[in-house]
Coordinates of C-alpha atoms and ligand atoms in Angstrom, one line a residue:
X1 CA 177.1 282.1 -9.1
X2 CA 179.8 281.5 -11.4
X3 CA 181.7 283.3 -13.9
X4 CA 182.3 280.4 -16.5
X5 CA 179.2 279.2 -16.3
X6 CA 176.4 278.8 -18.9
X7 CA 174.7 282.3 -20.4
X8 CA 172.2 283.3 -22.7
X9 CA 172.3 286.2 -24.9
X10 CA 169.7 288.3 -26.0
X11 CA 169.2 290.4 -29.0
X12 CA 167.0 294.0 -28.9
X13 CA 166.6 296.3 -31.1
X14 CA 163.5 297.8 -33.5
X15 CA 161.9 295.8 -36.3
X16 CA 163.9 295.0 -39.2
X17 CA 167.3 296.6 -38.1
X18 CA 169.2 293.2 -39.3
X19 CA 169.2 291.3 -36.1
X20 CA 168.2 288.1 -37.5
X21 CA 170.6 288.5 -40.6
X22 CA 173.3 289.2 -37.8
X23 CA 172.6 286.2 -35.6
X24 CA 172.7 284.1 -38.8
X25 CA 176.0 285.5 -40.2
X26 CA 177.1 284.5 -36.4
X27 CA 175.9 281.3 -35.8
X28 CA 175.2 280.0 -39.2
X29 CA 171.4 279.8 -37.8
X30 CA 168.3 281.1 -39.5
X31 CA 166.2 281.7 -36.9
X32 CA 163.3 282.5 -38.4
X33 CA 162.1 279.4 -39.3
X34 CA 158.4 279.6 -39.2
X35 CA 156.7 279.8 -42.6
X36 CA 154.8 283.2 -41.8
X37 CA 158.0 284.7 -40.9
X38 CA 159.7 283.3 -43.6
X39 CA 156.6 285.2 -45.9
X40 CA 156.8 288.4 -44.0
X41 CA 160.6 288.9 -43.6
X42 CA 159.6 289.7 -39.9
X43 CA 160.7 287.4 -36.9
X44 CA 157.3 286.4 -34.9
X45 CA 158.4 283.9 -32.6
X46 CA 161.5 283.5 -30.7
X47 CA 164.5 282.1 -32.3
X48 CA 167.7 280.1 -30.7
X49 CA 170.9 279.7 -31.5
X50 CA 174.5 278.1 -30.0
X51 CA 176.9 281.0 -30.3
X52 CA 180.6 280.2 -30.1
X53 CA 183.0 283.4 -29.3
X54 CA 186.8 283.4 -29.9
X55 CA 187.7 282.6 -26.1
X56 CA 186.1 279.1 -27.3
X57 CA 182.9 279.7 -25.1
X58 CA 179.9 279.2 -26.0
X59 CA 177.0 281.4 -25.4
X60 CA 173.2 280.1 -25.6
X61 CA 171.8 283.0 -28.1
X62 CA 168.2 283.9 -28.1
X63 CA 166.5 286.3 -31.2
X64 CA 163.9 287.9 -30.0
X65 CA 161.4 289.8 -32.5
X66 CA 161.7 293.9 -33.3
X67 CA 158.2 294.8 -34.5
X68 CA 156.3 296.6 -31.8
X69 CA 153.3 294.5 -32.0
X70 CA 155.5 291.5 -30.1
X71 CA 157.3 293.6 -27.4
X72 CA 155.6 290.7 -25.1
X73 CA 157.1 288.1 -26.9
X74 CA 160.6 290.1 -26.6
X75 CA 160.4 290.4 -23.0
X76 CA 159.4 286.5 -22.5
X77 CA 162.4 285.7 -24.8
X78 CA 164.7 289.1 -22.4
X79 CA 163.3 287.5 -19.5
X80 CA 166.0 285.1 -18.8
X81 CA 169.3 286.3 -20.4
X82 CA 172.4 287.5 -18.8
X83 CA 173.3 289.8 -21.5
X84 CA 172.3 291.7 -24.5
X85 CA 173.2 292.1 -28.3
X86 CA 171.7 295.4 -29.5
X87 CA 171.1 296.0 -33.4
X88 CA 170.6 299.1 -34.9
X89 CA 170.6 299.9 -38.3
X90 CA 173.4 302.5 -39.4
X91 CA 170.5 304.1 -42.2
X92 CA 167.9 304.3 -39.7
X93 CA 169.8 305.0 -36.2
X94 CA 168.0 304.6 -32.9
X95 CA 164.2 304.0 -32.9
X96 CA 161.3 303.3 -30.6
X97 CA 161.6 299.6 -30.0
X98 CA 165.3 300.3 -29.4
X99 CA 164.7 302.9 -26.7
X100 CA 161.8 300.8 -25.3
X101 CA 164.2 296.9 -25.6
X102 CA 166.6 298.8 -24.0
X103 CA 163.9 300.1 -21.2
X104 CA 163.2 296.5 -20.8
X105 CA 166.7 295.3 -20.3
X106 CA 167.2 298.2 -17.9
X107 CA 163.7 296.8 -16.2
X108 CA 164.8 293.2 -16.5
X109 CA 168.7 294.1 -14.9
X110 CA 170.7 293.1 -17.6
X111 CA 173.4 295.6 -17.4
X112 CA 176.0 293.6 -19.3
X113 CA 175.7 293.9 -23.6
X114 CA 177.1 295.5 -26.5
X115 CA 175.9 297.4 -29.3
X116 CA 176.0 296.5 -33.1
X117 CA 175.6 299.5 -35.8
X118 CA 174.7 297.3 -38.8
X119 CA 174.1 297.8 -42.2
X120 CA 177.1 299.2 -42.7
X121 CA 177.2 298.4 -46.6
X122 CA 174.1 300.8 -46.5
X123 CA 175.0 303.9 -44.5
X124 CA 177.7 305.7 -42.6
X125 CA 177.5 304.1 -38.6
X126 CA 178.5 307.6 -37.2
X127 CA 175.1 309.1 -35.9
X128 CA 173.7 305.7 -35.6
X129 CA 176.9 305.1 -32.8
X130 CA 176.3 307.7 -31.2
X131 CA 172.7 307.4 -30.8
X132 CA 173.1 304.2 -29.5
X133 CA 176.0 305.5 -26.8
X134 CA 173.9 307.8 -25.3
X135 CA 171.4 304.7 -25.0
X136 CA 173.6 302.8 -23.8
X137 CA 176.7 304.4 -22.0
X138 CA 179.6 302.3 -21.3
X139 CA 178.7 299.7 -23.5
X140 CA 181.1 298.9 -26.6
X141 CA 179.8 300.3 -29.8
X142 CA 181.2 297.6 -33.2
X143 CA 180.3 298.7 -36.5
X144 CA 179.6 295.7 -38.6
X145 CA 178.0 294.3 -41.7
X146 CA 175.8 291.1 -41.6
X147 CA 176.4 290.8 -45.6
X148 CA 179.9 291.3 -46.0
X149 CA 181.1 290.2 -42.5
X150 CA 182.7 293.1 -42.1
X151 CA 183.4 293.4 -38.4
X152 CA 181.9 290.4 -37.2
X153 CA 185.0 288.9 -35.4
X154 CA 185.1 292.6 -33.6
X155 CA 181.8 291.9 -32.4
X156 CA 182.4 288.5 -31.0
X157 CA 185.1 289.9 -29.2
X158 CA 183.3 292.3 -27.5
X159 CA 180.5 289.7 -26.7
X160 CA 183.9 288.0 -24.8
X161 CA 184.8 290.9 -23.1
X162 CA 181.5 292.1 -22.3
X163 CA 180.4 288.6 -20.8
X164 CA 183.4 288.2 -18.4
X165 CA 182.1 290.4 -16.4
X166 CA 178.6 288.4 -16.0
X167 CA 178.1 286.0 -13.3
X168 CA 176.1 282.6 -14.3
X169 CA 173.1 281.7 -12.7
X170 CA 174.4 278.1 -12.6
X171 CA 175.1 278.1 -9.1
X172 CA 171.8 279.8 -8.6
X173 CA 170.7 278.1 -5.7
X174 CA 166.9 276.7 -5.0
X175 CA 164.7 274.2 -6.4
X176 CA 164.7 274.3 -10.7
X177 CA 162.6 276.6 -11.9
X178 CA 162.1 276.8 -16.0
X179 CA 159.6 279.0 -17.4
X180 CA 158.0 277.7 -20.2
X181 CA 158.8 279.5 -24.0
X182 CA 157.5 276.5 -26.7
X183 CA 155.7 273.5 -26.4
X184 CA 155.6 271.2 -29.5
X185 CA 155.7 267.2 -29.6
X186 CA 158.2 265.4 -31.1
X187 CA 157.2 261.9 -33.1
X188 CA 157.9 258.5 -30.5
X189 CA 158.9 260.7 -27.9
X190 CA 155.7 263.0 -26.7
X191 CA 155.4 266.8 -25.1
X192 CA 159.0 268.7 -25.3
X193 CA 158.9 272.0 -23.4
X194 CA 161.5 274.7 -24.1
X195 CA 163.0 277.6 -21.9
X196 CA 165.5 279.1 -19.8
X197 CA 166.4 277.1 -16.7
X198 CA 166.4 280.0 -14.1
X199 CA 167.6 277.9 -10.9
X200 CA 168.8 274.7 -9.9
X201 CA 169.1 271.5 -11.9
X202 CA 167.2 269.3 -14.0
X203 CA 168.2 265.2 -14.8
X204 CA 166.4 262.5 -16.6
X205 CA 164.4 260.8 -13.7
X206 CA 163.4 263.7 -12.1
X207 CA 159.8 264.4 -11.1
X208 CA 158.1 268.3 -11.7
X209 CA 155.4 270.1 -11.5
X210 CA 153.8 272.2 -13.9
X211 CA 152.5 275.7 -12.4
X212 CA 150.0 276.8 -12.0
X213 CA 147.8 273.4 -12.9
X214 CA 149.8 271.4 -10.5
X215 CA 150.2 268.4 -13.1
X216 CA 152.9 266.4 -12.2
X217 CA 155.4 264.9 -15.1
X218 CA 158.8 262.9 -15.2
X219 CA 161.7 263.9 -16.4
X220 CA 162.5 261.7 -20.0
X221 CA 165.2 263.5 -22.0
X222 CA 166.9 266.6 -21.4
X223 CA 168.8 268.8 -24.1
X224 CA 170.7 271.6 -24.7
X225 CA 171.2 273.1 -28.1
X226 CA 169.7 269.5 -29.7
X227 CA 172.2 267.4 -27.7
X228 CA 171.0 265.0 -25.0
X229 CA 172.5 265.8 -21.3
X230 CA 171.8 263.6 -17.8
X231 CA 171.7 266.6 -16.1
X232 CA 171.1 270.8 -17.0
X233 CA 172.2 273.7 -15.1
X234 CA 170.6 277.2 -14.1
X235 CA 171.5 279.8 -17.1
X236 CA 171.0 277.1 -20.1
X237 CA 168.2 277.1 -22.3
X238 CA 166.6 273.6 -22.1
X239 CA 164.4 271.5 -23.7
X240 CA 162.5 268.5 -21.7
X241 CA 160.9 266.0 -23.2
X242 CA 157.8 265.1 -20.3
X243 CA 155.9 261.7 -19.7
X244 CA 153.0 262.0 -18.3
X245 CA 151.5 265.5 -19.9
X246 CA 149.9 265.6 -23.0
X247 CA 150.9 268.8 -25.2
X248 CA 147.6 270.7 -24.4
X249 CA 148.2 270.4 -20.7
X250 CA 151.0 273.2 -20.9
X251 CA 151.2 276.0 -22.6
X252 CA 153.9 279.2 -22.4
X253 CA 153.9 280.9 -19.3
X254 CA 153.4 278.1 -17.2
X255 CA 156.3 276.7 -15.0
X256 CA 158.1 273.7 -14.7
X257 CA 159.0 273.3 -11.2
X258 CA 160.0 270.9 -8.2
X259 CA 156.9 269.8 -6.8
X260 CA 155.3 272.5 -4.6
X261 CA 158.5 275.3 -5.2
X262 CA 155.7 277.7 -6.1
X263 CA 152.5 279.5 -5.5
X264 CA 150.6 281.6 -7.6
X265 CA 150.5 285.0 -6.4
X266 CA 148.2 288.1 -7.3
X267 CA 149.3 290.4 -4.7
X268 CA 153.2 291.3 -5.3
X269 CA 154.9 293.8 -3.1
X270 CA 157.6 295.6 -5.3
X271 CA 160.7 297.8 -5.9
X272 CA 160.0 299.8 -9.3
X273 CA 161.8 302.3 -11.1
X274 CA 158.3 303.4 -13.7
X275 CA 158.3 306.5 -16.0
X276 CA 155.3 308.7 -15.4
X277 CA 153.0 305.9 -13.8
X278 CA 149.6 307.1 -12.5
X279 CA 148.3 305.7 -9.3
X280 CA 146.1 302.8 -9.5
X281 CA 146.4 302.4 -13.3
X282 CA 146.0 299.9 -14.9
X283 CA 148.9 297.8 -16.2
X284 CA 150.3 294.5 -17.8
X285 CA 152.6 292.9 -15.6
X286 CA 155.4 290.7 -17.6
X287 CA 157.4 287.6 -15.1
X288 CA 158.6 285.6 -16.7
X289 CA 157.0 284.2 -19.8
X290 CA 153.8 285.1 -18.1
X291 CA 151.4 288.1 -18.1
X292 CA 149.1 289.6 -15.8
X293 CA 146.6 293.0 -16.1
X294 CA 146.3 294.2 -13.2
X295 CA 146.6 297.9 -11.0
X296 CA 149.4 299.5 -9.5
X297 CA 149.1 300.8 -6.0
X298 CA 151.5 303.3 -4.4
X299 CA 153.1 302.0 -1.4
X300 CA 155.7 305.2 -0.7
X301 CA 157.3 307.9 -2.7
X302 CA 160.4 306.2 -3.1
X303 CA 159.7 303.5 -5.6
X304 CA 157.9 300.8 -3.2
X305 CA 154.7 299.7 -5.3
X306 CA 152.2 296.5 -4.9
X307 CA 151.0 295.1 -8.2
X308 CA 147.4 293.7 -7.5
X309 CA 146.5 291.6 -10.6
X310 CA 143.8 289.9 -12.2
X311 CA 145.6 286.7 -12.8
X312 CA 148.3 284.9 -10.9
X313 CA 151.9 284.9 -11.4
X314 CA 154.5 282.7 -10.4
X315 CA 157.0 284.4 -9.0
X316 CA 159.5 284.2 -6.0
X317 CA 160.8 287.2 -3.8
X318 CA 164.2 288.7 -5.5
X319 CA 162.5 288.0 -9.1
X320 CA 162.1 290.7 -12.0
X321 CA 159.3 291.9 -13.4
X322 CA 158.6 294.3 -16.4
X323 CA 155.4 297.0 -16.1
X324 CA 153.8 298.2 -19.4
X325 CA 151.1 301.0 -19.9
X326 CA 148.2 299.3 -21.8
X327 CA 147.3 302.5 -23.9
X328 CA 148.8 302.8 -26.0
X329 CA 151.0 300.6 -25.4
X330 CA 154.8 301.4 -24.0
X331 CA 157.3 300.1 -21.7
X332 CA 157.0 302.0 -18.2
X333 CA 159.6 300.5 -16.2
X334 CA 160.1 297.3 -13.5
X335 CA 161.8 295.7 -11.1
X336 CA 162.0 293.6 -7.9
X337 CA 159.6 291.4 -6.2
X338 CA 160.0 292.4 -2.4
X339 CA 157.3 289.9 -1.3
X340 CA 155.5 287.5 -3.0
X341 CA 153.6 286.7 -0.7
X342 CA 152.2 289.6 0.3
X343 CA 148.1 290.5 1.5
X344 CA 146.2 293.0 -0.1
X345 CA 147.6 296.6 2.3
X346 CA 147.8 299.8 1.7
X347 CA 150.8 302.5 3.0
X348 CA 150.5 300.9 6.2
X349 CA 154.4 302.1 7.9
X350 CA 155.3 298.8 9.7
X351 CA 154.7 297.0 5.9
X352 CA 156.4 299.8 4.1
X353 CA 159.3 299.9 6.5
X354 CA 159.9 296.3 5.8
X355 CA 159.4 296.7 1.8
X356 CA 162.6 299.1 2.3
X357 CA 164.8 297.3 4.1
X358 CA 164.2 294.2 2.1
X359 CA 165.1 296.5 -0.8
X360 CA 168.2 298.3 0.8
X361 CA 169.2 295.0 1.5
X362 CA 169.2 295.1 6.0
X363 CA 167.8 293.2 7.7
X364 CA 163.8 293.6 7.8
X365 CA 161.7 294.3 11.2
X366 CA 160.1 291.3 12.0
X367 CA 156.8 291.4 11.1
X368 CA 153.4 292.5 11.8
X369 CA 152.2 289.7 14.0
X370 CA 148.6 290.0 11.9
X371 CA 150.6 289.2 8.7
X372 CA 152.5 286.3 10.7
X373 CA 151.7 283.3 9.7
X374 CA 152.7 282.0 13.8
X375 CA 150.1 284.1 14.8
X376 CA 152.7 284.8 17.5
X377 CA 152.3 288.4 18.5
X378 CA 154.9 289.1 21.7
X379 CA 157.9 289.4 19.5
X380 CA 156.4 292.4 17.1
X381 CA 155.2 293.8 20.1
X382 CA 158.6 293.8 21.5
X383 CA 160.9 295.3 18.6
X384 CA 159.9 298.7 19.5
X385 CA 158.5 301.8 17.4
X386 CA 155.0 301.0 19.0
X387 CA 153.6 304.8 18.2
X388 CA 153.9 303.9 14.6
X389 CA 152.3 300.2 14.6
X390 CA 149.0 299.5 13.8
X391 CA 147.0 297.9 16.6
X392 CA 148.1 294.4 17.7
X393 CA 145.3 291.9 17.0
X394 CA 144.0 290.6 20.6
X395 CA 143.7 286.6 21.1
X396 CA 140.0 286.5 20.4
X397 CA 141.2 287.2 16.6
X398 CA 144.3 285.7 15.8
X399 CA 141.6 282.5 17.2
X400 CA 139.5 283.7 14.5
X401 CA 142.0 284.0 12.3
X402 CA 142.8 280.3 12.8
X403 CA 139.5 279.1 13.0
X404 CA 139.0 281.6 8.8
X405 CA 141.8 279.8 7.9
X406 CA 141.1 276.0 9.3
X407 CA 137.4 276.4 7.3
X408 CA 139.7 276.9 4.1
X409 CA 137.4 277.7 0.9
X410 CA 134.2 276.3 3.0
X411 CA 134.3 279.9 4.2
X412 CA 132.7 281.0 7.6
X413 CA 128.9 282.7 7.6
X414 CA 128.2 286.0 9.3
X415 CA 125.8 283.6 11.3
X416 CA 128.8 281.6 12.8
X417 CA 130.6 284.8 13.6
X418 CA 128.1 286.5 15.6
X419 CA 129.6 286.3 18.8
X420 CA 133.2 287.6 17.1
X421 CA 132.0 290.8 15.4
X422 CA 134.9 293.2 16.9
X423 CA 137.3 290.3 16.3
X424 CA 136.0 290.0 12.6
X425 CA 136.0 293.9 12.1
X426 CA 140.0 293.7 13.2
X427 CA 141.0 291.1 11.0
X428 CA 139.2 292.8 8.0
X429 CA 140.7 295.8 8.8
X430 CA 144.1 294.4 9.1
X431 CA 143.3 292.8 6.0
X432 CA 143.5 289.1 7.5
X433 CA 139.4 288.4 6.9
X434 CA 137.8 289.0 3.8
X435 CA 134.3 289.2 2.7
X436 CA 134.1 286.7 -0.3
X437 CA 130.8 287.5 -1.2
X438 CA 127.2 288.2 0.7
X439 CA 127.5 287.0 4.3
X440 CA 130.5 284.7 3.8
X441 CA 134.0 285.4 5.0
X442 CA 137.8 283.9 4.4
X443 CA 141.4 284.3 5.3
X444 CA 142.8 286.3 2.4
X445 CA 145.2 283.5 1.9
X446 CA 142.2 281.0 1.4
X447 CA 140.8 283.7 -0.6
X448 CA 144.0 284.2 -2.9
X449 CA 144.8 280.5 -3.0
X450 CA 141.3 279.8 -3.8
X451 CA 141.2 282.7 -6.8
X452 CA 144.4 280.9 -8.1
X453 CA 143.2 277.9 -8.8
X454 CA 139.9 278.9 -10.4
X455 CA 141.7 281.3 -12.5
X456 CA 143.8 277.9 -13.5
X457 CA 141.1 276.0 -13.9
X458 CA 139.8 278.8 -16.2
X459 CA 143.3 279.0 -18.3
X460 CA 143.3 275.4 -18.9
X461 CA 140.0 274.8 -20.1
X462 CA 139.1 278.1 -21.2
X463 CA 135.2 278.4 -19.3
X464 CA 134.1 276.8 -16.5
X465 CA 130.9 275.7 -14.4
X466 CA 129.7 276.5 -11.3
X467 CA 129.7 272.7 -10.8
X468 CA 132.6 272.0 -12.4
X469 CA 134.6 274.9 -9.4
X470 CA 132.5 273.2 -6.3
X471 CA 133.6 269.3 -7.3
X472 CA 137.5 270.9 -8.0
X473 CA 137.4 272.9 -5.0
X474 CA 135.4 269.8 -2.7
X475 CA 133.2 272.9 -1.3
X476 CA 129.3 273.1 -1.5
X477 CA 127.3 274.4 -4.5
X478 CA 127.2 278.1 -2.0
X479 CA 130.8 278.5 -1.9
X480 CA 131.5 278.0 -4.9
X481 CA 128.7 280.5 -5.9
X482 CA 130.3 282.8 -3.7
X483 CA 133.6 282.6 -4.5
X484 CA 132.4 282.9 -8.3
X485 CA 131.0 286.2 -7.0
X486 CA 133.8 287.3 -5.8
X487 CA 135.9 287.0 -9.0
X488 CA 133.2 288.6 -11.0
X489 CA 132.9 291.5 -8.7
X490 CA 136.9 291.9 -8.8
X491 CA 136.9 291.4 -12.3
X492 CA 138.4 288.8 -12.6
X493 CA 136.0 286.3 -14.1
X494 CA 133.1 287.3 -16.2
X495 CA 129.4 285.5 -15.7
X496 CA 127.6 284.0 -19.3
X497 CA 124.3 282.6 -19.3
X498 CA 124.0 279.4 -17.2
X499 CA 126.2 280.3 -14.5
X500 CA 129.2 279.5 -16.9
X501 CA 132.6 281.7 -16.6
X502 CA 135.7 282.6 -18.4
X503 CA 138.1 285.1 -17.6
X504 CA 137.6 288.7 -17.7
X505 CA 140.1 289.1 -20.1
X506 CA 140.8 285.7 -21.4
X507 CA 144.4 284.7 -22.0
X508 CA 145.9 284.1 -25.6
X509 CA 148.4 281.5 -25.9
X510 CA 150.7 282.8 -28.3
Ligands
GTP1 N1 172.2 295.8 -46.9 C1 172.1 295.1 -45.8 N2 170.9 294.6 -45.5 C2 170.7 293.9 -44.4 C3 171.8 293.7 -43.5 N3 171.3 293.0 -42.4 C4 170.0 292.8 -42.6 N4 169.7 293.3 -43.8 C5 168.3 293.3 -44.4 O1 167.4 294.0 -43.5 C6 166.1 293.3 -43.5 C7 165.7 293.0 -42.1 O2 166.6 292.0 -41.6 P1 166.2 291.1 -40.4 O3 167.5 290.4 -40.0 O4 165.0 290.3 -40.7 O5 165.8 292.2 -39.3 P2 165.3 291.9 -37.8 O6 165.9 292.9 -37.0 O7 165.6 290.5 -37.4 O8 163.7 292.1 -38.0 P3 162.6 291.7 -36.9 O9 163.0 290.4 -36.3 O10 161.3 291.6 -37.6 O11 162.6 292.7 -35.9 C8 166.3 292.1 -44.4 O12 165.8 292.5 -45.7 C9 167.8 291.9 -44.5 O13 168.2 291.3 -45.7 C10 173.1 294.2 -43.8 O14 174.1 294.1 -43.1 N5 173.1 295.0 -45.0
MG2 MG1 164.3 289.1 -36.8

């Protein structure tokens, strides 16, 4: 981490309350720039702009859309920024979309903004100021005026001061990770993809992936703010121009990636700070420029949660995520993925004890040697608090275990495991085996994996055959019948006439 680094800045604030006038009395940038937004006076899609403050640095600006019908769009756009620009109108003072941006900031960790009470030509900024302070405590308050200017170079100082405190990402260590905001093609030159580079580096040259398809591209041009680099940093917005990927191979919400960085996930362990959540409702799940139904499930009562979703995300322990009610729809909270990784469990203590120390930051217990991935049992049994461990699994099932996860999506028959019942019931109860479907049986991680790439499959082409899953997968015609099973009984997929399947809820691409 650095502090004079690359950031981006993010607007907030409710529909209409100037924000794109302001950013364009800034920059000298109209982002709105599509002919529908241009019609409706409304910002639809995301806008970017270079901003330039009076310490002479310059800030990567993104304007994200007020009108509550594209609160997804404003948290793909909130997702990646370091800091925030709030706009509310001095006639109209603080309103839902600004309480529930700010909620998503607050959700998303970015502390670091300022607030601009605009319209100033129109109304007196008094009530509207201190609305927004009690928002927004601590955070400079500047009056200003997108059609007079009145103000303005207040404002970009307090952007200055405000970002000095802000640590860049561009030291963020790991393998690059960009999640995916636009996707257009450019005449001569082919697919460009746009977004906010959250770690490591990108060059011209360079070989990537593109989660969750696992399509492989080269690097051909990289760019920030329309001029060509070598190489990009963590904390710039990019654009990459791809060989090898036609445009309808990616889409937003997928992930451009070094080569194996990342693997879907449905099950995510988390820290969440939610506003009235009921157990086990049902939720959308924001990472990223990517969304997810799924369920919340209470871990503990101190904020420790596991998202089980319908479709994967692509996220990495440490990351944010933002959790919104469905109906009607409203901001609830978010917060931190503890594990990523993590198997379908209930309360279980061993797990949650670990959830918490990975949150309080110590140093975790090691862990449960059924959830080890060593199948290695004698340290766990060694670190003590035995009374409040679940049973260790014997050697007759962490064999199993092996043998579950060795068959991979072939799965393993009842019939094959008739000599291993007890060792079976074990594993399924320390949620290591799974039932995919009749008398078939997995290793969750098989099972996950397996989900991840049909649901893929699924978002790519939009319905798929029970064919067209047994020759992806390499598994026979029963497998793949079970497995499809499986994702209609989770409700996941849904079944049409002639074995055919699309997701329950299929995506839109917006
Ligand atoms: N009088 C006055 N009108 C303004 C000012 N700033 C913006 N407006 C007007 O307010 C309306 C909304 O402005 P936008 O900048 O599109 O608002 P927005 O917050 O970007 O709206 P969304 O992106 O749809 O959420 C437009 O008609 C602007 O001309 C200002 O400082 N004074
Ligand atoms: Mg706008």
């Amino acid at each position: 981490m650095t502090r004079s680094g690359p950031l981006t800045l993010g607007t907030a604030g409710h529909v209409d309350h100037g924000k794109t006038t302001l950013v364009a009395a800034l920059t000298g940038v109209d982002t709105d720039r599509l002919p529908e937004e241009k019609a409706r006076g409304l910002t639809i899609a995301l806008g970017y702009a270079p901003l330039r403050l009076p310490s002479g640095r310059t800030l990567s600006l993104v304007d994200v859309p007020g009108h509550e019908r594209f609160v997804r769009t404003m948290v793909a756009g909130a997702t990646g920024v370091d800091a925030f620009l709030m706009v509310v109108a001095a006639d109209d003072g603080v309103m839902p979309q600004t309480r529930e941006h700010a909620e998503v900031l607050r959700a998303l960790g970015v502390a670091a903004g300022v607030v601009a009470v605009t319209k100033t030509d129109v109304a007196d900024p008094a009530a509207a100021a201190d609305a927004a302070r009690e928002l927004l405590p601590g955070r400079e308050v500047v009056a200003v005026c997108a059609r007079t200017g009145a103000g303005l170079d207040a404002l970009t100082a307090a952007l200055d001061r405000a970002v000095a405190t802000v640590d860049s990402r561009a030291g963020a260590a790991g393998p690059p990770r960009l999640h995916v905001d636009r996707v257009f093609t450019v005449a001569g030159r082919g697919t460009v993809v746009t977004g906010t580079l959250w770690s490591g580096t990108v060059a011209v040259g360079d070989v990537v992936e593109l989660a969750p398809h696992g399509t492989t591209a080269r690097i051909r041009g990289v760019e920030v703010h329309d001029r060509p680099l070598e190489r990009a940093r963590a904390g710039q917005r990019v654009a990459l121009n791809l060989a090898g990927v036609r445009v309808g191979e990616v889409g937003r919400g997928d992930v451009v990636a070094a080569p194996g960085a990342l693997r879907p996930a449905t099950v995510l362990d988390c820290a969440l700070a939610l506003r009235d959540a009921r157990p086990s409702e049902r939720v959308q799940v924001h990472h990223g420029t990517r969304t997810a139904p799924g369920r919340l499930a209470r871990l503990s009562d101190d904020g420790l949660w596991q998202l089980r979703l319908e479709r994967p995300l692509l996220a990495c322990d440490g990351d944010r995520v933002v959790v919104r009610r469905l109906s009607p729809p409203d901001t609830l909270g978010g917060g931190v993925v503890l594990d990523a990784a993590a198997g379908r469990h209930g309360r279980r203590p061993a797990i949650v004890d670990r959830l918490r120390a990975l949150r309080d930051g110590r140093e975790p217990p090691p862990p449960r040697p059924a959830l080890g991935r060593d199948g290695e049992p004698a340290g766990a049994a060694a670190a003590g608090g035995a009374e409040r461990r679940p049973p260790l699994l014997d050697a007759t099932a962490l064999a199993l275990a092996e043998r579950l996860r060795a068959a991979g999506p072939q799965l393993l028959s009842e019939a094959q495991l008739a000599d291993e019942r007890a060792a079976l019931r074990a594993l399924r109860e320390a949620g290591v085996a799974v039932r995919v479907s009749g008398r078939l049986y997995g290793h969750a991680e098989v099972v996950a994996a397996t989900r991840s790439r049909i649901v893929a499959l699924l978002e790519r082409d939009g319905e798929t055959t029970l064919a067209a899953v047994r020759d992806a997968l390499g598994i026979s015609r029963k497998g793949a019948q079970a497995f499809l099973e499986h994702l209609d009984a989770t409700r996941v997929t849904r079944r049409l006439p002639d074995d055919r399947r699309v997701l329950f809820r299929a995506r839109s691409r917006t």
